[in-house]
XYZ file of C-alpha atoms in Angstrom:
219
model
C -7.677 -7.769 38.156
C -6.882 -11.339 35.888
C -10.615 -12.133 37.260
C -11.813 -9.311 35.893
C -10.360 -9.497 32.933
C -11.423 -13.134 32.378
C -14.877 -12.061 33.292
C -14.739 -9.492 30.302
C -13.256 -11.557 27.783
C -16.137 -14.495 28.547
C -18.992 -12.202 27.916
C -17.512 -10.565 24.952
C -16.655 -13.806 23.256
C -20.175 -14.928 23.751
C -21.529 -11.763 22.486
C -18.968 -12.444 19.378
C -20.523 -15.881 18.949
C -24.301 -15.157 19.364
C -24.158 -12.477 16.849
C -23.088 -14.784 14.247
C -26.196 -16.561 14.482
C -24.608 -19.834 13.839
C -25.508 -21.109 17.496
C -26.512 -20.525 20.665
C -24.583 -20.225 23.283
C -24.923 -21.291 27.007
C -22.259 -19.310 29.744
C -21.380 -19.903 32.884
C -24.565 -18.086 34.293
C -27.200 -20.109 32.875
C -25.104 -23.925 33.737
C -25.217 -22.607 37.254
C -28.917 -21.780 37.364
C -29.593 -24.861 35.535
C -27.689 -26.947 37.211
C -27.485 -25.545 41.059
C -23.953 -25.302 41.404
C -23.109 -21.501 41.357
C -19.761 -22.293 43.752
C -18.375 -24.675 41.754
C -18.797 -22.743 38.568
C -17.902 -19.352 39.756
C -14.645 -20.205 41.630
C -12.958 -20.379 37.303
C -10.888 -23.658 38.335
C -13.859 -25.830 36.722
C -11.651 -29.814 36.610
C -11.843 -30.959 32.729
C -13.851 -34.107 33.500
C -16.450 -31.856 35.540
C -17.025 -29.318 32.417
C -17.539 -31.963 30.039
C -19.661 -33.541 32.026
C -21.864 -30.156 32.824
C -21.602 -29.476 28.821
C -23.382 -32.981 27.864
C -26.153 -32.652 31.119
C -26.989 -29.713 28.880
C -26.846 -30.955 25.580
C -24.353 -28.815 23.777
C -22.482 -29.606 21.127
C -18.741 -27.900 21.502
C -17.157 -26.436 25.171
C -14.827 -23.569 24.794
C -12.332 -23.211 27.827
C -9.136 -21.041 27.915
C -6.816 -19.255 30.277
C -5.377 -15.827 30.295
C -1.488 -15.934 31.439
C -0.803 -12.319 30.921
C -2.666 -8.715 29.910
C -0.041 -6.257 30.985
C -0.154 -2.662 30.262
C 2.721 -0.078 30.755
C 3.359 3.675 30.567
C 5.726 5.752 30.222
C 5.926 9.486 29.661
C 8.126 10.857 26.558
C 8.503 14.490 25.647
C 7.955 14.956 21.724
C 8.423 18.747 20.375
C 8.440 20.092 23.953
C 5.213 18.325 25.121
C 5.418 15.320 27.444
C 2.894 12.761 26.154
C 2.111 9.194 27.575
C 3.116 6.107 25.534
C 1.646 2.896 26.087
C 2.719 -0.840 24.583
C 0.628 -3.798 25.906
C 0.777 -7.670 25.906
C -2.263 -9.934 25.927
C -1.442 -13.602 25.979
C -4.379 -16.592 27.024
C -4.832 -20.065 25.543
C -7.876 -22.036 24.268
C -9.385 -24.806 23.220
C -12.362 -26.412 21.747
C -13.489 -29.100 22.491
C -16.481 -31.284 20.628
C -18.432 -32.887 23.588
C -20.330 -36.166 21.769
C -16.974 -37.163 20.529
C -14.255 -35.368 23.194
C -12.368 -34.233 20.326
C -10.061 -31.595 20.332
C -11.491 -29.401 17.432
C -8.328 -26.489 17.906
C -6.167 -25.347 20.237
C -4.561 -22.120 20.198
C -2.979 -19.539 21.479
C -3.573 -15.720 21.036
C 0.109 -13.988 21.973
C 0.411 -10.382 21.115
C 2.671 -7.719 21.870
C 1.077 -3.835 21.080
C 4.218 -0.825 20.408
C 2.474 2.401 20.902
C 2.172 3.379 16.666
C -0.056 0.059 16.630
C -1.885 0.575 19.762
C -2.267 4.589 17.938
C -3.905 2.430 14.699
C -5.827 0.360 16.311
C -7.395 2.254 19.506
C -10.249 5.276 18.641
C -8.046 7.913 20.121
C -11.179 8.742 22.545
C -10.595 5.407 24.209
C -6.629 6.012 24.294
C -7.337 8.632 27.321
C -9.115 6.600 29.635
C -7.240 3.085 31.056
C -10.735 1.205 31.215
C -11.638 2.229 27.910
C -8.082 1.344 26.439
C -8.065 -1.642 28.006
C -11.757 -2.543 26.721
C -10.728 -1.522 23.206
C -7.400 -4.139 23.202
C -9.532 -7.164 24.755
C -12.079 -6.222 22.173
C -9.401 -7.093 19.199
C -8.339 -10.250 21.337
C -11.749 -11.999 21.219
C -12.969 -10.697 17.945
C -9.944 -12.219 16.588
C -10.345 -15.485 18.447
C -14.116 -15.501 17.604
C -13.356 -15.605 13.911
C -10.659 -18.252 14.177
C -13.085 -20.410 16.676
C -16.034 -19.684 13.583
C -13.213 -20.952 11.596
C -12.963 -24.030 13.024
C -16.171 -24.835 14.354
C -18.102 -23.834 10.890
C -15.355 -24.225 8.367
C -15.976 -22.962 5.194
C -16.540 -25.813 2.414
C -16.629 -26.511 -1.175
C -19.969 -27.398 -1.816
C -19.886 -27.852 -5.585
C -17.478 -27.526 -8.840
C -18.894 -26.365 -12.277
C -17.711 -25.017 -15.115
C -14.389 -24.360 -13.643
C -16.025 -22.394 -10.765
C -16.075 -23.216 -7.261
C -18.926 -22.779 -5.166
C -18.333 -22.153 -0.498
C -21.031 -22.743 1.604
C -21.144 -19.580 2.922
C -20.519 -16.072 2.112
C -22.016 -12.914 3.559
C -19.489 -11.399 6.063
C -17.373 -14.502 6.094
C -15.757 -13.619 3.063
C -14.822 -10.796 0.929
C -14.116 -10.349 -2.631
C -10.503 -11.106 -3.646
C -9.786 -13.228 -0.547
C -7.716 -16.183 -1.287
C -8.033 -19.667 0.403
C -6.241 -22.467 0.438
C -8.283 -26.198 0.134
C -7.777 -29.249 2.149
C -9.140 -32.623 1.927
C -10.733 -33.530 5.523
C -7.874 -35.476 6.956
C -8.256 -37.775 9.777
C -8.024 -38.160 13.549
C -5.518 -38.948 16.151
C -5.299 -39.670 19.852
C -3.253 -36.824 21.991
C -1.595 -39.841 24.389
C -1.816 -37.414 27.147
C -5.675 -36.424 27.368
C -7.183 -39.168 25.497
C -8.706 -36.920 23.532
C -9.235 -36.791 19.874
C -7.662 -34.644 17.402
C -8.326 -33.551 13.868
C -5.423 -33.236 11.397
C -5.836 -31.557 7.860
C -5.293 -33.499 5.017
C -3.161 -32.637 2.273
C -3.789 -29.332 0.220
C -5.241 -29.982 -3.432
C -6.004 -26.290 -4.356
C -6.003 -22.419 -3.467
C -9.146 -20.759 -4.302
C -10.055 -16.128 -4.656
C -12.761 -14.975 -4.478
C -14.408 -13.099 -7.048
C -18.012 -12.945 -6.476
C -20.244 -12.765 -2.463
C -23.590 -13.659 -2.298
C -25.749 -12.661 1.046
């Protein structure tokens, strides 16, 4: 069911996000035993003003919320060289946001919207996993939120120039971040505006003064 997959999707993002040991992260399970209010926070239909307020009784910094509006499936059976054999495609389509709490400031807002034929779904599914529907269906939300981990990373923890010398520029973070031969582009910090409609703040990108590769990771 969409519950069910929501459910999924939550605890594999947080997994995502804990094991990049950049934060910690509180879900939905530990606000309600904090807090008391398991109803409230298991019905998923949490009111905007309520989560913010639930996210600053417990003193964290950034409140993730999102929607998923369609993970759709289908099948269809196709003979190839005399052997019928099941083809899948598959959509997965949800929205989200993030949201810095001591300012109510939209960090990002995005939406992950992709459509799987069945030679990608072939390239990107262990072929073990293609022959069970839980397991296939596991394996696709698994490239949703690993995706949308790294972009929230992205955003949350951007990677900055922390020095110039000698013609070489020096990130603030390497590791698994970044690979050799990568190329970035480089914007100054840019500034803030007010979405009329929320009230909430938003962060623009200044202009781009330089594009950046990679030729050398450190841990």
């Amino acid at each position: 069911s969409s519950t069910e997959d929501a459910s999924r999707l939550n605890q594999k993002l947080i997994s995502e996000l804990t094991q990049a040991r950049k934060f910690r992260v509180l879900d939905r399970e530990y606000m309600s035993e904090f807090l008391g209010e398991q109803e409230l926070l298991n019905s998923g239909d949490v009111p905007m003003e309520e989560s913010l307020r639930l996210g600053q009784r417990l003193g964290a910094d950034f409140l993730v919320v999102g929607t998923i509006s369609q993970f759709k499936v289908d099948e269809k059976e196709k003979e190839v060289l005399g052997t019928m054999r099941t083809q899948r495609e598959a959509t997965i389509n949800f929205d989200f946001r993030v949201i810095e709490l001591a300012t109510q400031e939209v960090r990002w807002s995005n939406t992950f919207n992709e459509r799987f034929d069945h030679r990608r779904l072939r390239e990107l599914i262990p072929r073990k996993a293609q022959e069970d529907q839980f397991q296939f269906r596991e394996a696709l939300l698994n490239h949703a939120v690993h995706a949308t981990a790294t972009e929230l990373l992205d955003v949350i923890f951007p990677i900055k120039v922390v020095s110039v010398e000698a013609g070489e520029i020096y990130l603030n973070q390497g590791g698994i971040r970044v690979k050799q031969g990568e190329v970035f582009d480089v914007f100054t910090a840019g500034r803030k505006v007010v979405d009329p409609d929320t009230g909430l703040k938003i962060r623009l990108d200044g202009p781009q003064v330089a594009t950046v590769k990679i030729t050398r990771v450190m841990p």
